[in-house]
């Protein structure tokens, strides 16, 4: 197994970073040399809290690539959409730096899990969306969803956006935390499993448990 997978979510705060760290941990345990990358980090200065979380879940120290900032090539201080965070920091977004960092990681690892910021339609610039970058780089997508009310609608809309741009759906990660309504949680998970089986039988479905971080 080799390649880069783009991890996005149906919305912000849906559990992308947990899903990214968890998949990396599980694939490394299976002997698939996996690293994570944050596409654009906002709300930080000089480091990436999402990469911090990935490493904690993976149970590993910072990698040489982390120390070189290859895994988080773009960081803005304001906690906002990348286009606005870049404008507030008065810095251009060097989009080509993301792909260059990914290429370096691809040369050292079997799999790169590239975590986006927010959902598919989040603007990177005023005229360039996250989904545009995914399409330009021809990356298969892993979509993170959950059982919170509205998730079915947002999941299917996200899938429609992928289909409209001929972007392959590699799989869905169903985040079980935080718990909301048990009946809605269970029904949403079963509905999405059935939908995926009927419309995207080649795609994977993972259930992300409440993660007990290694100490």
mmCIF file of N, CA and C in Angstrom, residues 95-150:
data_model
loop_
_atom_site.group_PDB
_atom_site.id
_atom_site.type_symbol
_atom_site.label_atom_id
_atom_site.label_comp_id
_atom_site.label_asym_id
_atom_site.label_seq_id
_atom_site.Cartn_x
_atom_site.Cartn_y
_atom_site.Cartn_z
ATOM 1 N N UNK A 95 0.830 27.840 -1.992
ATOM 2 C CA UNK A 95 0.162 26.546 -2.180
ATOM 3 C C UNK A 95 1.134 25.478 -2.670
ATOM 4 N N UNK A 96 2.087 25.882 -3.508
ATOM 5 C CA UNK A 96 3.034 24.907 -4.053
ATOM 6 C C UNK A 96 3.872 24.257 -2.947
ATOM 7 N N UNK A 97 4.002 24.937 -1.803
ATOM 8 C CA UNK A 97 4.792 24.403 -0.683
ATOM 9 C C UNK A 97 4.120 23.174 -0.075
ATOM 10 N N UNK A 98 2.787 23.115 -0.141
ATOM 11 C CA UNK A 98 2.063 21.955 0.386
ATOM 12 C C UNK A 98 2.431 20.708 -0.412
ATOM 13 N N UNK A 99 2.325 20.829 -1.743
ATOM 14 C CA UNK A 99 2.621 19.679 -2.611
ATOM 15 C C UNK A 99 4.081 19.267 -2.519
ATOM 16 N N UNK A 100 4.985 20.231 -2.411
ATOM 17 C CA UNK A 100 6.405 19.916 -2.295
ATOM 18 C C UNK A 100 6.681 19.156 -1.002
ATOM 19 N N UNK A 101 6.047 19.578 0.085
ATOM 20 C CA UNK A 101 6.212 18.867 1.359
ATOM 21 C C UNK A 101 5.671 17.446 1.261
ATOM 22 N N UNK A 102 4.537 17.291 0.603
ATOM 23 C CA UNK A 102 3.966 15.946 0.421
ATOM 24 C C UNK A 102 4.900 15.062 -0.372
ATOM 25 N N UNK A 103 5.506 15.608 -1.419
ATOM 26 C CA UNK A 103 6.430 14.813 -2.237
ATOM 27 C C UNK A 103 7.631 14.336 -1.411
ATOM 28 N N UNK A 104 8.135 15.197 -0.541
ATOM 29 C CA UNK A 104 9.247 14.787 0.323
ATOM 30 C C UNK A 104 8.814 13.634 1.231
ATOM 31 N N UNK A 105 7.634 13.763 1.823
ATOM 32 C CA UNK A 105 7.133 12.711 2.709
ATOM 33 C C UNK A 105 6.884 11.412 1.941
ATOM 34 N N UNK A 106 6.383 11.526 0.712
ATOM 35 C CA UNK A 106 6.144 10.335 -0.104
ATOM 36 C C UNK A 106 7.436 9.577 -0.387
ATOM 37 N N UNK A 107 8.544 10.298 -0.464
ATOM 38 C CA UNK A 107 9.832 9.649 -0.749
ATOM 39 C C UNK A 107 10.376 8.895 0.460
ATOM 40 N N UNK A 108 9.795 9.166 1.651
ATOM 41 C CA UNK A 108 10.311 8.564 2.881
ATOM 42 C C UNK A 108 9.346 7.571 3.524
ATOM 43 N N UNK A 109 8.088 7.617 3.123
ATOM 44 C CA UNK A 109 7.058 6.786 3.750
ATOM 45 C C UNK A 109 6.220 6.085 2.690
ATOM 46 N N UNK A 110 5.530 5.031 3.122
ATOM 47 C CA UNK A 110 4.604 4.335 2.228
ATOM 48 C C UNK A 110 3.348 5.165 1.990
ATOM 49 N N UNK A 111 2.812 5.730 3.075
ATOM 50 C CA UNK A 111 1.536 6.446 3.016
ATOM 51 C C UNK A 111 1.660 7.797 3.705
ATOM 52 N N UNK A 112 1.080 8.812 3.071
ATOM 53 C CA UNK A 112 0.946 10.133 3.675
ATOM 54 C C UNK A 112 -0.541 10.399 3.872
ATOM 55 N N UNK A 113 -0.921 10.727 5.101
ATOM 56 C CA UNK A 113 -2.298 11.136 5.392
ATOM 57 C C UNK A 113 -2.295 12.650 5.532
ATOM 58 N N UNK A 114 -2.855 13.322 4.541
ATOM 59 C CA UNK A 114 -2.837 14.777 4.465
ATOM 60 C C UNK A 114 -4.156 15.333 4.991
ATOM 61 N N UNK A 115 -4.109 15.931 6.172
ATOM 62 C CA UNK A 115 -5.326 16.456 6.792
ATOM 63 C C UNK A 115 -5.591 17.893 6.357
ATOM 64 N N UNK A 116 -6.806 18.136 5.893
ATOM 65 C CA UNK A 116 -7.195 19.472 5.489
ATOM 66 C C UNK A 116 -7.627 20.328 6.660
ATOM 67 N N UNK A 117 -8.132 21.518 6.333
ATOM 68 C CA UNK A 117 -8.658 22.437 7.339
ATOM 69 C C UNK A 117 -10.160 22.581 7.096
ATOM 70 N N UNK A 118 -10.971 22.088 8.027
ATOM 71 C CA UNK A 118 -12.415 22.148 7.827
ATOM 72 C C UNK A 118 -12.881 21.168 6.764
ATOM 73 N N UNK A 119 -13.916 21.549 6.024
ATOM 74 C CA UNK A 119 -14.501 20.656 5.020
ATOM 75 C C UNK A 119 -14.016 20.919 3.613
ATOM 76 N N UNK A 120 -14.663 20.272 2.660
ATOM 77 C CA UNK A 120 -14.234 20.315 1.271
ATOM 78 C C UNK A 120 -14.301 21.710 0.657
ATOM 79 N N UNK A 121 -15.295 22.481 1.041
ATOM 80 C CA UNK A 121 -15.511 23.779 0.404
ATOM 81 C C UNK A 121 -14.841 24.933 1.140
ATOM 82 N N UNK A 122 -13.982 24.629 2.083
ATOM 83 C CA UNK A 122 -13.264 25.689 2.793
ATOM 84 C C UNK A 122 -12.324 26.407 1.821
ATOM 85 N N UNK A 123 -12.370 27.742 1.780
ATOM 86 C CA UNK A 123 -11.491 28.482 0.864
ATOM 87 C C UNK A 123 -10.037 28.480 1.341
ATOM 88 N N UNK A 124 -9.138 28.174 0.419
ATOM 89 C CA UNK A 124 -7.712 28.355 0.679
ATOM 90 C C UNK A 124 -7.338 29.797 0.348
ATOM 91 N N UNK A 125 -7.835 30.274 -0.786
ATOM 92 C CA UNK A 125 -7.754 31.686 -1.144
ATOM 93 C C UNK A 125 -9.169 32.129 -1.496
ATOM 94 N N UNK A 126 -9.321 33.366 -1.869
ATOM 95 C CA UNK A 126 -10.644 33.884 -2.223
ATOM 96 C C UNK A 126 -11.224 33.190 -3.452
ATOM 97 N N UNK A 127 -10.374 32.573 -4.264
ATOM 98 C CA UNK A 127 -10.838 31.962 -5.510
ATOM 99 C C UNK A 127 -10.440 30.485 -5.652
ATOM 100 N N UNK A 128 -9.945 29.894 -4.594
ATOM 101 C CA UNK A 128 -9.434 28.523 -4.683
ATOM 102 C C UNK A 128 -9.848 27.770 -3.435
ATOM 103 N N UNK A 129 -10.643 26.701 -3.640
ATOM 104 C CA UNK A 129 -11.192 25.930 -2.539
ATOM 105 C C UNK A 129 -10.329 24.703 -2.232
ATOM 106 N N UNK A 130 -10.541 24.153 -1.058
ATOM 107 C CA UNK A 130 -9.852 22.910 -0.691
ATOM 108 C C UNK A 130 -10.118 21.810 -1.702
ATOM 109 N N UNK A 131 -11.368 21.689 -2.136
ATOM 110 C CA UNK A 131 -11.718 20.636 -3.095
ATOM 111 C C UNK A 131 -11.012 20.842 -4.436
ATOM 112 N N UNK A 132 -10.702 22.101 -4.788
ATOM 113 C CA UNK A 132 -9.946 22.363 -6.007
ATOM 114 C C UNK A 132 -8.531 21.801 -5.895
ATOM 115 N N UNK A 133 -7.933 21.981 -4.715
ATOM 116 C CA UNK A 133 -6.585 21.447 -4.500
ATOM 117 C C UNK A 133 -6.591 19.920 -4.591
ATOM 118 N N UNK A 134 -7.568 19.301 -3.958
ATOM 119 C CA UNK A 134 -7.665 17.832 -3.995
ATOM 120 C C UNK A 134 -7.777 17.343 -5.428
ATOM 121 N N UNK A 135 -8.625 18.003 -6.215
ATOM 122 C CA UNK A 135 -8.810 17.603 -7.609
ATOM 123 C C UNK A 135 -7.533 17.818 -8.418
ATOM 124 N N UNK A 136 -6.872 18.957 -8.213
ATOM 125 C CA UNK A 136 -5.644 19.246 -8.956
ATOM 126 C C UNK A 136 -4.546 18.232 -8.644
ATOM 127 N N UNK A 137 -4.479 17.804 -7.384
ATOM 128 C CA UNK A 137 -3.446 16.842 -6.974
ATOM 129 C C UNK A 137 -3.868 15.391 -7.196
ATOM 130 N N UNK A 138 -5.122 15.196 -7.606
ATOM 131 C CA UNK A 138 -5.675 13.852 -7.880
ATOM 132 C C UNK A 138 -5.524 12.924 -6.675
ATOM 133 N N UNK A 139 -6.009 13.398 -5.534
ATOM 134 C CA UNK A 139 -5.879 12.640 -4.291
ATOM 135 C C UNK A 139 -7.182 11.936 -3.930
ATOM 136 N N UNK A 140 -7.134 10.662 -3.585
ATOM 137 C CA UNK A 140 -8.325 10.006 -3.039
ATOM 138 C C UNK A 140 -8.633 10.557 -1.661
ATOM 139 N N UNK A 141 -9.913 10.547 -1.305
ATOM 140 C CA UNK A 141 -10.366 11.210 -0.082
ATOM 141 C C UNK A 141 -10.871 10.215 0.953
ATOM 142 N N UNK A 142 -10.529 10.479 2.198
ATOM 143 C CA UNK A 142 -11.127 9.807 3.345
ATOM 144 C C UNK A 142 -11.957 10.860 4.069
ATOM 145 N N UNK A 143 -13.250 10.611 4.174
ATOM 146 C CA UNK A 143 -14.200 11.583 4.707
ATOM 147 C C UNK A 143 -14.579 11.230 6.143
ATOM 148 N N UNK A 144 -14.430 12.190 7.052
ATOM 149 C CA UNK A 144 -14.754 11.965 8.453
ATOM 150 C C UNK A 144 -16.141 12.528 8.750
ATOM 151 N N UNK A 145 -16.977 11.699 9.363
ATOM 152 C CA UNK A 145 -18.325 12.104 9.723
ATOM 153 C C UNK A 145 -18.620 11.633 11.149
ATOM 154 N N UNK A 146 -19.855 11.840 11.601
ATOM 155 C CA UNK A 146 -20.216 11.425 12.955
ATOM 156 C C UNK A 146 -21.716 11.207 13.032
ATOM 157 N N UNK A 147 -22.204 10.950 14.257
ATOM 158 C CA UNK A 147 -23.623 10.699 14.450
ATOM 159 C C UNK A 147 -24.405 11.908 14.912
ATOM 160 N N UNK A 148 -23.787 13.082 14.922
ATOM 161 C CA UNK A 148 -24.534 14.248 15.370
ATOM 162 C C UNK A 148 -25.609 14.607 14.350
ATOM 163 N N UNK A 149 -26.663 15.192 14.813
ATOM 164 C CA UNK A 149 -27.813 15.490 13.961
ATOM 165 C C UNK A 149 -27.394 16.358 12.776
ATOM 166 N N UNK A 150 -27.795 15.944 11.584
ATOM 167 C CA UNK A 150 -27.421 16.642 10.368
ATOM 168 C C UNK A 150 -26.291 15.989 9.608
#
